Amino acid sequence: MLPPQLSTLFLLALPSAVRAVFQDEVGHIDYHYELLGLPQRETTFFHRPRRDDKASLLYTLSDVGVLGAVNPSNGAIMWRQKLNGSTTNCGGFTRAGEDESWIASALGQSVHAWDAVTGRNKFWMDFAGEVKDLEIMELTESERKDLLALSDEDGTTVLRRLNGNDGSVVWEFREATKDIPLQASTNVGKVFVISLHGTAAAYNLKVSVLDTLTGKRLDELVIGTKGEVHSADDVMFVGANSASPIVAWTDDTRQKLRVNVLGTKSRQEFSLPTGTVSVEIHAPHLVQSDPHFLVHSRTATGNRADVYHVDPKTNTITKAYDLPLLSGPGAFSTTSNGANVYFTRITDDEIILLSSESHGVLSRWPLNTGSSPASAVHGVSEVVKKTGADTSYAVRTAAVTNTDDWVLVRNGAIAWARPEGMTGAVAATFAEIPESEDLVKSLEQEAHSNPLEAYIHRVNRHLNDLQYLPAYLNSIPSRLMSSVLGTEVSSKTGKLTRDGFGFHKLVILATRRGMLYGLDAGNSGKVLWGRRTVNLPQGSNWNVTGIQVHESTGQVTVLGSNGDYAVVKPDTGNVVDVAAPGPGRVTESTALVDTESGQRLISFGPDGEIGELPSNWTPKQTVVVRGSGEELKGVVFTANGTTSRGSTSWTFSLPQDQRVVSIATRPSHDPIASIGRVLGDRTVKYKYLNPNIIVVVAADDNASAFTAYLLDTVSGQVLSASKYEGVDTGKPIECAVAENWFVCTFFGQYTLRDNLAQSLKGYQVAISDLYESDEANDRGPLGDSDQYSSLDPIDTPTGVALPSVVTQTYILNTPLSALQVTQTRQGITSRHVLAYLPESHGIASIPRMFLEPRRPVGRDPTPAEMEEGLMRYHPNIEIDPKSIITHERDVIGVEKIITSPTIVESTSLVFAYGIDVFGTRVAPSFLFDILGKGFNKVTLVGTVVAITGGVLVLRPMVRKKQINALWTAPM
Amino acid sequence: MRFSTAILAAAVASLTSATVATVFIQPITNPETPPVLLAEISYDTTTPSTAETTGATAGPGIIPSEVTSYEAPELPEDAKLLRIGVWDAVAGKWVSSTSVLSVGNFGKGYSPHFVLSVDVGVGRDEVVSVAVRGVKIDAGQTRDFGPQAAVVVTGRGKQPELNRPVVLSPEGKKVAPEAEKTLLQKYWWVGAIAIFMLVSGGGDK
């Protein structure tokens, strides 16, 4: 027996030690892809962050709004900053001044400057309107470099010159016309503001010429476009800061390119190759560079380029040379070293370096993309000229490929590739590693034949399996060794196989760019495959409404919103069936339902309209859909011949002024280990375990309140409703349901009803437990019956037939989002609530025990309550750093967390996606069914061997001694 | 009978500030046939709910209500599931949510128990949901075989139970809580009475 003080110490030490993520588990059980998002063409560049250091970093502002710096030599992230809250197609601007130790970015309404080495913020300015362009003034009257920020403030074009040191406004130029501001540009002496002037049918280009010192207007030019410019996207801008900035656009049929040198009124025309579908212009951005530019025209099958020179004195443009038509889309990038301008051409099999001066190829390298063919979409390059006996060049190019990877090609060889396409994930699911299909087939065959045939078939199958016996026997020594040494076998072999613990699962991830990825959750989240499954039109997103794994076939179905779908194999990504988005039916949402033919994903149109389904698809459950307005509908399906139609059974319409914010349902895998909770006094409180419950959160913006409605989805009855007042309905209100409880998190500020002198403000979490009756040992209206229907009469008269709800609210020290509950195989393990912490970039795993609504308030728990595990109530829950399952990792932009049970009861797999991808496994009740890494099998086996040896040696000795003792006569 | 209950309902409504919810019923298989009146339930949201009277600060509150009229529905033979809710006969539409129940609830030996969820706002109250379940009549337990109703008002969300605020004296120091009176200080009068009784009642013989 331990002394009491020692045992308490032991108890205190135990949970904290077990709950923490051990250092040797980091990177072993979890994996994290630190991602930026897909770099955009205009916002990616190489830049030297230190003036006297040759090393440069690769900077980008991605399409999900993350600004970051990457070490070009190994692809590691130096720093990153998430600039906006949402992960939509973002645009934005980034610029770096030559030899400056800071970079500037603009997104939405704010302009930021960042330290280029550390990523720390230097300053930021918020303006009234959206920033339309950001430029750096390389040459100013003082030493520093300044910023030019062009913004559109509700029809007023505003250009501000910002002090590069602190962001203060040096001067401001305002013009209250209804023009559309396009771009700011500067050459050595002037600042230009280019905007679209006129009506939508025929815009003209207006160039306002401003004084650099005062921002006063010097001149205004209007350039006619003959109705060829219809929107801001039709104008291609280049040479923003070069010695002779230009503006260029094409005609509607893309036959002619028209170019104007800013500051002049004339425009010059150049013909484009026939069949051009898109045109891009590449030009240097430095004042000291030669004013040369390259026109990259893509046809349906190939691409070519023409290089033009601008004479800064006469402002005339002459064609210098052209590059031949090559197949594939191709990509070009511009690099300027002082006055020299280089163009790098990236084709599918080659990297070609050219000077802007002449058409002679400076250097070329064959492009070795390895096993996965991918072609570059756009890229940036850095050119190093080695002068000496023979001049040679080295080029490294960071290119975005058509498979949404970001690769760095150094002299033709791939140095690194980052799977940036995994950002912007919209849906994910866990899938089992498919077992051999032959086995499934033969098992099915056995099930459907008569017993004798099945027996013969089975014996034959087993005889056939004998051929694998030698290989199995061969593998035994290595398996034994790995078992003793505690290493994992399956991670070594390249083949995908299930393991005994069920940790080896696949994760299928769908992104809004139309890519699907397969990750191996058991092998550090390795990307097994990435495949573009749907080709989306430019600028549109893949709106995935449902993702499902077929139980029998193991195939994954992904449903889009425009009648598009894809069926893929989870282990290889091979597409089984695919349909492109069409103009036909619009899918608003999908639901996974049980049907006669297994689980099916059925889709709903706007207002929850479903249409006819084949009769073997008839859902067995009531399907809940969003109707028109703030209404929910229960739809039941009845089969009629070969088809089945849905009809509305119940409707749930919200009271006036309320709108649906979120709906939470019980997870599809939510097993119940115990139907009651045994209290300290050995009585039982029975859980209200209705599988057909949903929580509907309805916000009332005028009253600053939300109501959580608990609905029975079979009858449509409201089982419970509680209204939380003083809530900020503009902030997200999220709920999660599991077992017999639900949690909701929100931000509230109010005065307490109990004590008007006290008020509180902060993020809160409310948890409600549902029981069958208020009293213990009472099953309420359910009585002793073993069946229950929400529709049928009640045979046991009691009070009002509603569940008993016990609620408690806690204050949090941080906001929570993406709520999810851990899932285990049988539900014996206690549950944890997983939540993303958007402010500290981590995922917390909060024990359900802490959120318990029955914690005694204002007093210490009685011994009986302590036995139940109840702690004294404290109004605030501090997120314990030890409960953060991402530990020190910086996981940004998590939109959703999914969980999956494993074969071992203790463990639940976790996968989080959004911008970053993170996966791990958690054991809420600790690893009670797995030996930890600390378990030393060698010592155990050694001890057993030593004891056996000892026994074998000592036994004859002892026996001899005993016999001798018996034969020795007592004297 | 029907007439008299209607008068009674009107009387209840006129005497107090009661609201009457008109509950209608309709078989779900034929939504074209207009719903028929099932019951009228009057309730008064101005009276405090059970939760408030028992001193609880959260949880559902059941307010007094009365089924002022009830007519067992005449249902088509083939009807299995029924839909009930509050119906606006003038506008011809459901004005509350509707819920579903089986015909068996109106079978012999069961008495209907209504549950109405009511959302009380500023100057208005709205019936959110209506449900009815047949509850077996247990003659041993109750004599009241008639229809019953429970009107549940949307509960008020639980607020955190904050700790007692720290009270500071004007000097900025913690004010010590008033010392508890000892047993003798509290109950000295009991002793006094006992002594008085002893003294006054002693000399009888």
PDB file of C-alpha atoms in Angstrom, chain A residues 311-397:
ATOM      1  CA  ASP A 311      12.453  52.650 -77.855  1.00  0.00           C
ATOM      2  CA  PRO A 312      12.218  54.918 -74.809  1.00  0.00           C
ATOM      3  CA  LYS A 313      13.126  58.011 -76.800  1.00  0.00           C
ATOM      4  CA  THR A 314      10.637  57.739 -79.619  1.00  0.00           C
ATOM      5  CA  ASN A 315       8.132  55.491 -77.806  1.00  0.00           C
ATOM      6  CA  THR A 316       7.953  53.217 -80.800  1.00  0.00           C
ATOM      7  CA  ILE A 317       7.650  49.464 -80.518  1.00  0.00           C
ATOM      8  CA  THR A 318       9.532  47.172 -82.847  1.00  0.00           C
ATOM      9  CA  LYS A 319       9.430  43.423 -83.111  1.00  0.00           C
ATOM     10  CA  ALA A 320      12.842  41.956 -82.308  1.00  0.00           C
ATOM     11  CA  TYR A 321      12.395  38.236 -82.971  1.00  0.00           C
ATOM     12  CA  ASP A 322       9.963  35.406 -82.584  1.00  0.00           C
ATOM     13  CA  LEU A 323      10.148  31.960 -81.079  1.00  0.00           C
ATOM     14  CA  PRO A 324       8.860  28.906 -82.942  1.00  0.00           C
ATOM     15  CA  LEU A 325       5.524  27.254 -82.347  1.00  0.00           C
ATOM     16  CA  LEU A 326       5.889  24.302 -79.996  1.00  0.00           C
ATOM     17  CA  SER A 327       3.231  21.869 -78.880  1.00  0.00           C
ATOM     18  CA  GLY A 328       1.693  22.068 -75.404  1.00  0.00           C
ATOM     19  CA  PRO A 329       0.622  25.125 -73.447  1.00  0.00           C
ATOM     20  CA  GLY A 330       4.163  26.076 -72.381  1.00  0.00           C
ATOM     21  CA  ALA A 331       5.140  28.750 -69.907  1.00  0.00           C
ATOM     22  CA  PHE A 332       7.450  31.737 -69.921  1.00  0.00           C
ATOM     23  CA  SER A 333       9.081  33.671 -67.165  1.00  0.00           C
ATOM     24  CA  THR A 334      11.017  36.916 -67.105  1.00  0.00           C
ATOM     25  CA  THR A 335      14.132  37.635 -65.100  1.00  0.00           C
ATOM     26  CA  SER A 336      15.995  40.904 -65.020  1.00  0.00           C
ATOM     27  CA  ASN A 337      19.558  41.279 -63.824  1.00  0.00           C
ATOM     28  CA  GLY A 338      20.303  44.970 -63.983  1.00  0.00           C
ATOM     29  CA  ALA A 339      19.704  46.038 -67.560  1.00  0.00           C
ATOM     30  CA  ASN A 340      19.744  42.467 -68.892  1.00  0.00           C
ATOM     31  CA  VAL A 341      16.406  40.777 -69.409  1.00  0.00           C
ATOM     32  CA  TYR A 342      16.157  36.996 -69.750  1.00  0.00           C
ATOM     33  CA  PHE A 343      13.207  34.925 -70.831  1.00  0.00           C
ATOM     34  CA  THR A 344      12.932  31.307 -69.720  1.00  0.00           C
ATOM     35  CA  ARG A 345      10.765  29.056 -71.825  1.00  0.00           C
ATOM     36  CA  ILE A 346       9.423  25.938 -70.113  1.00  0.00           C
ATOM     37  CA  THR A 347       8.084  23.306 -72.447  1.00  0.00           C
ATOM     38  CA  ASP A 348       6.984  19.795 -71.579  1.00  0.00           C
ATOM     39  CA  ASP A 349      10.486  18.403 -72.106  1.00  0.00           C
ATOM     40  CA  GLU A 350      12.890  21.315 -72.088  1.00  0.00           C
ATOM     41  CA  ILE A 351      13.975  24.505 -70.343  1.00  0.00           C
ATOM     42  CA  ILE A 352      15.295  27.131 -72.741  1.00  0.00           C
ATOM     43  CA  LEU A 353      17.033  30.321 -71.668  1.00  0.00           C
ATOM     44  CA  LEU A 354      16.958  33.296 -74.006  1.00  0.00           C
ATOM     45  CA  SER A 355      18.127  36.853 -73.891  1.00  0.00           C
ATOM     46  CA  SER A 356      15.691  39.595 -74.752  1.00  0.00           C
ATOM     47  CA  GLU A 357      18.257  41.073 -77.104  1.00  0.00           C
ATOM     48  CA  SER A 358      18.461  38.345 -79.709  1.00  0.00           C
ATOM     49  CA  HIS A 359      16.973  34.998 -80.542  1.00  0.00           C
ATOM     50  CA  GLY A 360      20.141  33.016 -79.780  1.00  0.00           C
ATOM     51  CA  VAL A 361      19.558  30.332 -77.157  1.00  0.00           C
ATOM     52  CA  LEU A 362      21.845  31.017 -74.212  1.00  0.00           C
ATOM     53  CA  SER A 363      21.389  27.624 -72.684  1.00  0.00           C
ATOM     54  CA  ARG A 364      19.003  24.699 -72.728  1.00  0.00           C
ATOM     55  CA  TRP A 365      18.403  21.729 -70.450  1.00  0.00           C
ATOM     56  CA  PRO A 366      16.271  18.649 -70.966  1.00  0.00           C
ATOM     57  CA  LEU A 367      13.486  18.593 -68.427  1.00  0.00           C
ATOM     58  CA  ASN A 368      13.336  15.453 -66.358  1.00  0.00           C
ATOM     59  CA  THR A 369       9.957  15.298 -64.631  1.00  0.00           C
ATOM     60  CA  GLY A 370      10.411  11.718 -63.486  1.00  0.00           C
ATOM     61  CA  SER A 371       7.577   9.265 -63.535  1.00  0.00           C
ATOM     62  CA  SER A 372       4.712  11.746 -63.382  1.00  0.00           C
ATOM     63  CA  PRO A 373       4.323  13.809 -66.519  1.00  0.00           C
ATOM     64  CA  ALA A 374       3.152  17.307 -65.764  1.00  0.00           C
ATOM     65  CA  SER A 375       3.351  20.523 -67.700  1.00  0.00           C
ATOM     66  CA  ALA A 376       3.983  23.967 -66.342  1.00  0.00           C
ATOM     67  CA  VAL A 377       1.154  26.487 -66.238  1.00  0.00           C
ATOM     68  CA  HIS A 378       3.193  29.474 -65.112  1.00  0.00           C
ATOM     69  CA  GLY A 379       6.460  30.040 -63.371  1.00  0.00           C
ATOM     70  CA  VAL A 380       9.138  32.387 -62.116  1.00  0.00           C
ATOM     71  CA  SER A 381      12.845  32.043 -62.740  1.00  0.00           C
ATOM     72  CA  GLU A 382      16.151  33.164 -61.373  1.00  0.00           C
ATOM     73  CA  VAL A 383      19.097  33.371 -63.731  1.00  0.00           C
ATOM     74  CA  VAL A 384      22.725  33.390 -62.626  1.00  0.00           C
ATOM     75  CA  LYS A 385      25.364  34.296 -65.173  1.00  0.00           C
ATOM     76  CA  LYS A 386      28.769  32.849 -64.436  1.00  0.00           C
ATOM     77  CA  THR A 387      31.368  34.986 -66.116  1.00  0.00           C
ATOM     78  CA  GLY A 388      34.793  33.623 -66.628  1.00  0.00           C
ATOM     79  CA  ALA A 389      36.638  31.848 -69.363  1.00  0.00           C
ATOM     80  CA  ASP A 390      33.385  30.624 -70.856  1.00  0.00           C
ATOM     81  CA  THR A 391      30.176  32.286 -69.931  1.00  0.00           C
ATOM     82  CA  SER A 392      27.624  29.848 -68.567  1.00  0.00           C
ATOM     83  CA  TYR A 393      24.195  30.192 -67.075  1.00  0.00           C
ATOM     84  CA  ALA A 394      22.289  28.544 -64.287  1.00  0.00           C
ATOM     85  CA  VAL A 395      18.513  28.794 -64.054  1.00  0.00           C
ATOM     86  CA  ARG A 396      16.127  27.739 -61.387  1.00  0.00           C
ATOM     87  CA  THR A 397      12.454  27.937 -62.127  1.00  0.00           C
TER      88      THR A 397
END
